[in-house]
Coordinates of C-alpha atoms in Angstrom, one line a residue:
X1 CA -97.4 -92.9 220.5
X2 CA -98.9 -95.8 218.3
X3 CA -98.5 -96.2 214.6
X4 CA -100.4 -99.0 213.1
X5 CA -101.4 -99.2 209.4
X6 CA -101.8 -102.1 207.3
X7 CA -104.3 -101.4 204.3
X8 CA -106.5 -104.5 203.3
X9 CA -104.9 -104.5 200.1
X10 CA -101.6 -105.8 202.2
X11 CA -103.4 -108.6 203.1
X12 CA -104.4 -109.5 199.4
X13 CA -100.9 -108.7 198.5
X14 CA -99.4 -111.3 200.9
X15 CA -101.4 -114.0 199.5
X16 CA -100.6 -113.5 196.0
X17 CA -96.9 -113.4 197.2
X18 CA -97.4 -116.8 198.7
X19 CA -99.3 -118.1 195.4
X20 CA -96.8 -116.8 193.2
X21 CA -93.1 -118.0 194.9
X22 CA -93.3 -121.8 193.7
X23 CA -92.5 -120.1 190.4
X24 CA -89.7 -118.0 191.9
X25 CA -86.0 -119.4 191.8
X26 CA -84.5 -116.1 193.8
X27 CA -85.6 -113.6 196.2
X28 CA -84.8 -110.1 195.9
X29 CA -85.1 -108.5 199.5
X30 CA -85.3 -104.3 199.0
X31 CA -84.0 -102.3 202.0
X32 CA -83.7 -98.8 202.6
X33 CA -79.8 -98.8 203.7
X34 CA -81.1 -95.9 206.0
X35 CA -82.6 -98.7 208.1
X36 CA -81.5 -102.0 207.2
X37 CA -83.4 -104.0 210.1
X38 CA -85.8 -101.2 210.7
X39 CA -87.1 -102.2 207.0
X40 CA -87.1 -105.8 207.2
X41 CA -90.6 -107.0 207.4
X42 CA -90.5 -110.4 209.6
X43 CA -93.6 -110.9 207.3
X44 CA -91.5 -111.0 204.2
X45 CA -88.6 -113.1 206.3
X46 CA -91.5 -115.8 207.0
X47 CA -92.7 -115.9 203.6
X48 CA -89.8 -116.9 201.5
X49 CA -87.4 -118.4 204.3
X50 CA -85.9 -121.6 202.2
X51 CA -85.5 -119.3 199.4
X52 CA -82.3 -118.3 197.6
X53 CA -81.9 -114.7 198.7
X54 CA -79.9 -111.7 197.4
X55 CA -80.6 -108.7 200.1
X56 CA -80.5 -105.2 198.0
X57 CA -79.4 -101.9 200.2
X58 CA -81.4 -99.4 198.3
X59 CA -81.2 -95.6 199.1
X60 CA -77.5 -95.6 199.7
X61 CA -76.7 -92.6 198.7
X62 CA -78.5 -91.2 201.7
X63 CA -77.0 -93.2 204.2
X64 CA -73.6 -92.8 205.7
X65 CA -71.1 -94.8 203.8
X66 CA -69.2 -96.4 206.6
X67 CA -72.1 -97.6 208.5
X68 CA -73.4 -98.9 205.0
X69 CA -70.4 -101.4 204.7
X70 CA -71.1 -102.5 208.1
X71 CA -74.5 -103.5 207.0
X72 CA -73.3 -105.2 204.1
X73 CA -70.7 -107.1 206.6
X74 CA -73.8 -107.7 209.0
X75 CA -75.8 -109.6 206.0
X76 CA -73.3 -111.4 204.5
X77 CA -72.2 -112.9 207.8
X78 CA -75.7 -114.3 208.1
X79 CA -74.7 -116.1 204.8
X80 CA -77.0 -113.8 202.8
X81 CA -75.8 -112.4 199.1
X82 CA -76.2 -108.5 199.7
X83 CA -75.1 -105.7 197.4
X84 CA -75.7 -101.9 197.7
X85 CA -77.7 -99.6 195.2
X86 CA -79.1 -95.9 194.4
X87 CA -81.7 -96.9 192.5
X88 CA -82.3 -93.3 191.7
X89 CA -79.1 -92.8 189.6
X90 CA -79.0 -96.7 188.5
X91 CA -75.8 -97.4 190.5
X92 CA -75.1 -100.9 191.6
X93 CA -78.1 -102.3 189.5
X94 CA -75.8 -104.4 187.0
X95 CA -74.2 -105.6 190.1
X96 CA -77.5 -106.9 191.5
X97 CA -78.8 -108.4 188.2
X98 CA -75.3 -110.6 188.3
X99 CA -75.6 -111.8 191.8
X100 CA -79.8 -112.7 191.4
X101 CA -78.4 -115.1 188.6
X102 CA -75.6 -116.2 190.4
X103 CA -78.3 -117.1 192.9
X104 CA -79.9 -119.2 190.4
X105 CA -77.6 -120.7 188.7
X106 CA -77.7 -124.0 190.4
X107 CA -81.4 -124.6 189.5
X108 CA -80.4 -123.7 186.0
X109 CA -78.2 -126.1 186.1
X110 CA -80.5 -128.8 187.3
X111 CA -83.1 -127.7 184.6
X112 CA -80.5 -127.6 181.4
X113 CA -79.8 -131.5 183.0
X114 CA -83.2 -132.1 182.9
X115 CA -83.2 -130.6 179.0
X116 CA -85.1 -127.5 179.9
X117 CA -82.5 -125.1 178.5
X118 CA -82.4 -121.3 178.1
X119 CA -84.8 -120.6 180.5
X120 CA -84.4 -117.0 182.2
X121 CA -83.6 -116.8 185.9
X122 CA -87.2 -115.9 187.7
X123 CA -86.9 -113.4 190.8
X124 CA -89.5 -111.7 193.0
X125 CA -88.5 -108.3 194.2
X126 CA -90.0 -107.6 197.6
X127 CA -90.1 -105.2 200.2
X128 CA -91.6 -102.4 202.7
X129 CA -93.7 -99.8 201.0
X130 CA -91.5 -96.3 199.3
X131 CA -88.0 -98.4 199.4
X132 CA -87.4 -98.0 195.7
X133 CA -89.0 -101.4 194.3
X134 CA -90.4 -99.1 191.0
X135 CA -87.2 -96.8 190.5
X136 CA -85.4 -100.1 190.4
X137 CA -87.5 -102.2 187.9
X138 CA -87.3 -99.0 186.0
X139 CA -83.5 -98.5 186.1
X140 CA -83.2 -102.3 185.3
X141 CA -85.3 -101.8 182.4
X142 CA -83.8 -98.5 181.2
X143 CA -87.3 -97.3 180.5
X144 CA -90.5 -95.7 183.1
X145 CA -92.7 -99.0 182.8
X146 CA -92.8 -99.8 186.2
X147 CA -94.9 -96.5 188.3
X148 CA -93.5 -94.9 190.7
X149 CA -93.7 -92.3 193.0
X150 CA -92.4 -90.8 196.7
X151 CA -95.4 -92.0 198.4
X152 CA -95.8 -95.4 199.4
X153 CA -98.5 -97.7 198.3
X154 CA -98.1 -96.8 195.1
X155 CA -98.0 -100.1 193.2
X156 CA -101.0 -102.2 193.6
X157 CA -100.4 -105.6 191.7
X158 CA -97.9 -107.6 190.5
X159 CA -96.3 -107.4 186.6
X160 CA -93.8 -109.9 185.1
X161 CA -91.1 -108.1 183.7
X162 CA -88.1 -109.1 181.1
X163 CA -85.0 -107.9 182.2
X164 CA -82.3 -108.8 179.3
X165 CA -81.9 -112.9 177.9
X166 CA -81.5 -114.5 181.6
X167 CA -83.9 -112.4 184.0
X168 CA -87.4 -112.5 184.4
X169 CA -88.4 -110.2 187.2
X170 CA -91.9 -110.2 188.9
X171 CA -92.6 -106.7 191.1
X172 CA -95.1 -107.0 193.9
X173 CA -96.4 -103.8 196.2
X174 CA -95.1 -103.4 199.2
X175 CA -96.3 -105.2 202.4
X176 CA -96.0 -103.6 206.1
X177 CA -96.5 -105.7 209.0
X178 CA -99.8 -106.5 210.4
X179 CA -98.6 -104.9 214.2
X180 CA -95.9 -102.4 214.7
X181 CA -95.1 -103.7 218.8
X182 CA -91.6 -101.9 218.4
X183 CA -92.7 -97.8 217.9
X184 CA -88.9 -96.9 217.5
X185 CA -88.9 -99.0 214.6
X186 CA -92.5 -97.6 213.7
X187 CA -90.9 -93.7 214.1
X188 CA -87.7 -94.8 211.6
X189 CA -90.5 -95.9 208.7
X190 CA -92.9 -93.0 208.8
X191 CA -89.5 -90.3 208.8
X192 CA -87.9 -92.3 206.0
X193 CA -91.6 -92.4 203.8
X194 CA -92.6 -96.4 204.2
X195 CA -95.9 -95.1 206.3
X196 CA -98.0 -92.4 205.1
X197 CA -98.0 -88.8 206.5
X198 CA -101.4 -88.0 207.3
X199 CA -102.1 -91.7 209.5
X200 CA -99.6 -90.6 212.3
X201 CA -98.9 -88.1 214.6
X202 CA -96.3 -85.7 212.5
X203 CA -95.8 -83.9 216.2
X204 CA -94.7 -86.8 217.8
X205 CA -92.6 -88.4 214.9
X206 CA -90.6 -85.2 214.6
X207 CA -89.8 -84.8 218.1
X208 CA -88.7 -88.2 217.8
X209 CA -86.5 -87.5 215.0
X210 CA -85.5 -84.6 216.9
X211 CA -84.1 -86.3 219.4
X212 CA -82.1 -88.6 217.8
X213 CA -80.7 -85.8 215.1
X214 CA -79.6 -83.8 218.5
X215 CA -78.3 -87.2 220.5
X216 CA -76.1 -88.5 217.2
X217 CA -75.9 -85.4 214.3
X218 CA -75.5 -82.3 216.7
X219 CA -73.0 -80.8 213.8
X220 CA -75.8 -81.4 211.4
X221 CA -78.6 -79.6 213.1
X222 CA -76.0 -76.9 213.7
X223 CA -74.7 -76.7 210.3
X224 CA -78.4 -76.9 208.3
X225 CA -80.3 -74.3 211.0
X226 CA -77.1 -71.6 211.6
X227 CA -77.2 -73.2 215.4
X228 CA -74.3 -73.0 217.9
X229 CA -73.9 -76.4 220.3
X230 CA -74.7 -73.9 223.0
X231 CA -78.1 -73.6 221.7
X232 CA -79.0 -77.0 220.7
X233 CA -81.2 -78.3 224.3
X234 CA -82.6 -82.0 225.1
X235 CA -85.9 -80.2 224.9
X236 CA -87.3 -81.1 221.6
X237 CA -90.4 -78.6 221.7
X238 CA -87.9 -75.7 222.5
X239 CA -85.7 -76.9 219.6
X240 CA -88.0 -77.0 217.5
X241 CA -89.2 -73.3 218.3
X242 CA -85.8 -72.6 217.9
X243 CA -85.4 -73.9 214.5
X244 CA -88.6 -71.9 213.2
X245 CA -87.6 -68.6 214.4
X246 CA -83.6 -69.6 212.6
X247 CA -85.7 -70.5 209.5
X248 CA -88.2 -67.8 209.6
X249 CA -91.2 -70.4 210.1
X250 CA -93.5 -67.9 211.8
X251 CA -97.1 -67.0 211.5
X252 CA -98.3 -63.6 211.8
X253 CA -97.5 -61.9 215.4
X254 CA -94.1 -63.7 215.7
X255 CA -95.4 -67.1 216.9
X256 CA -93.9 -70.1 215.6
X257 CA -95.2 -72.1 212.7
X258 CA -94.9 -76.0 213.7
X259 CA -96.5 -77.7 211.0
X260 CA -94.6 -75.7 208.8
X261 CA -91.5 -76.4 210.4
X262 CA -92.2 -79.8 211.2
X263 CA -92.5 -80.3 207.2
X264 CA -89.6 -78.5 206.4
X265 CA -87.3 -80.5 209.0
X266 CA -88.6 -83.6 207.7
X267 CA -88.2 -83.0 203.9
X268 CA -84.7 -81.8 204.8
X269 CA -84.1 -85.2 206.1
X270 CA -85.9 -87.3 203.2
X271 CA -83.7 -85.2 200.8
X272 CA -80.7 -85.4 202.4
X273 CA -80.0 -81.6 202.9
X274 CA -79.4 -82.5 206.6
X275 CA -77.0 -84.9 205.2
X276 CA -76.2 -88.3 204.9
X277 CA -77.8 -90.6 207.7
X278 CA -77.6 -94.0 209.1
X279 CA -80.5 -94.8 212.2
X280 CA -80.0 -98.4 212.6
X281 CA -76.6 -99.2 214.1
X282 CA -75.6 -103.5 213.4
X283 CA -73.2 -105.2 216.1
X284 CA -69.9 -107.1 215.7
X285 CA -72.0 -110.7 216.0
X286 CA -75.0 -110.3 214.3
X287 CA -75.7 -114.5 215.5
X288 CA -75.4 -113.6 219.0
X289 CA -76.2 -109.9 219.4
X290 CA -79.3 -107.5 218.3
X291 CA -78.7 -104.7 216.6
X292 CA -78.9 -101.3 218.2
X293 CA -81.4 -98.6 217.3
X294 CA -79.3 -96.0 219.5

């Protein structure tokens, strides 16, 4: 299986990234704490390397806590600023807004020196398509001016925003990677939204998701479907049948309803009925060592 998709307007969106960062004093990196690594675009790493950077863990609240303080660990050992949010509920935002101008506050400095004085901190939020760069503008903002929505692509340009007396925010739309040569990594961004669902093979992605629910969250797929562990089998197609007929996803005749259950196994995921979930696993020495996808 191949997933590759990189709309022309991620192209556009990369230049206007590069054209816009001389004004920028910090970074903002958006990641979906769900897949730390799995959501950092090398693109974005490439663009603003030299650049103060605070790394954001967005989508908390659906990953597993523990493995969510190893992440922050991982980052901060790497010497990057990182803090943890659910953008959704607003928690951790105030945090974030402290640590950008933390970020800044030596070029502030060097400005006030040079008699420029009260001028607000400038960030540039970036990030993978459907990690929460919108809901988080929004939440900073306290109001809905920033769109959103659960499917990615969804903002287009960029918008200079006023957050407070010290913050000046621009928001830019998310950019993908040209080439997706890792398809483990390519499976964890279509389950968790960052790639749309009708340009790859729903089949295939949930078999894949299948398999690493029943390898890591056996509990979970017992709990959620009414399974015992002596039913759960490394077939993923048989589990999958077996799931439908648990869940009554059959078409007429008794045969089982795949799309149907596909969908319904995957919005169970993306909504955290199945629980809380962490697919990207970091290592002790994040210098020395890759991090593990198993």
């Amino acid at each position: 299986m191949h997933i590759h998709w990189f709309p022309g307007h991620m192209t556009k969106a990369q230049r206007m990234i590069r054209e816009q960062l001389k004004l920028i004093d910090v970074v903002i990196e958006l990641l979906d704490a769900r897949i730390p690594l799995s959501s950092a675009n090398p693109v974005i790493a490439e663009l603003v390397e030299g650049k103060p950077k605070v790394v954001a863990l967005n989508k908390a609240d659906l990953a597993e806590p523990a493995r969510t303080a190893e992440w922050v660990s991982y980052f901060r050992h790497l010497g990057f600023t990182t803090v943890t949010l659910d953008s959704a509920s607003g928690k951790g935002t105030k945090e974030l807004a402290n640590k950008v101008e933390q970020e800044a506050s030596e070029k502030i400095a060097k400005l006030a020196a040079k008699g420029i004085k009260g001028r607000a901190v400038r960030a540039m939020i970036l990030g993978i398509p459907n990690v929460g760069k919108s809901s988080l503008i929004n939440r900073l903002l306290g109001t809905a001016t920033a769109k959103t929505g659960d499917k990615p692509g969804v903002t287009r340009g960029q918008q200079w925003l006023k957050i407070g007396k010290n913050l000046e925010l621009l928001d830019t739309p998310g950019v993908l990677w040209p080439r997706m040569d890792d398809q483990e990594v390519a499976v964890k961004l279509a389950v968790t939204g960052a790639i749309k669902d009708d340009i790859y093979d729903m089949e295939k992605v949930i078999l894949n998701l299948l398999e690493i629910l029943n390898a890591r969250y056996r509990d979970r797929l017992c709990e959620r479907y009414k399974l015992t562990p002596e039913q759960l089998t490394e077939d993923t197609n048989e589990l999958l049948a077996l799931i439908a007929a648990k869940r009554g996803c059959l078409q007429s005749g008794g045969t089982v309803d795949c799309e149907k259950t596909r969908r319904m196994i995957l919005t169970d995921f993306r909504s955290g009925k199945l629980g809380k979930f962490t697919l990207d696993i970091p290592v002790e020495n994040p210098e020395t060592e890759k991090y593990s996808n198993k």
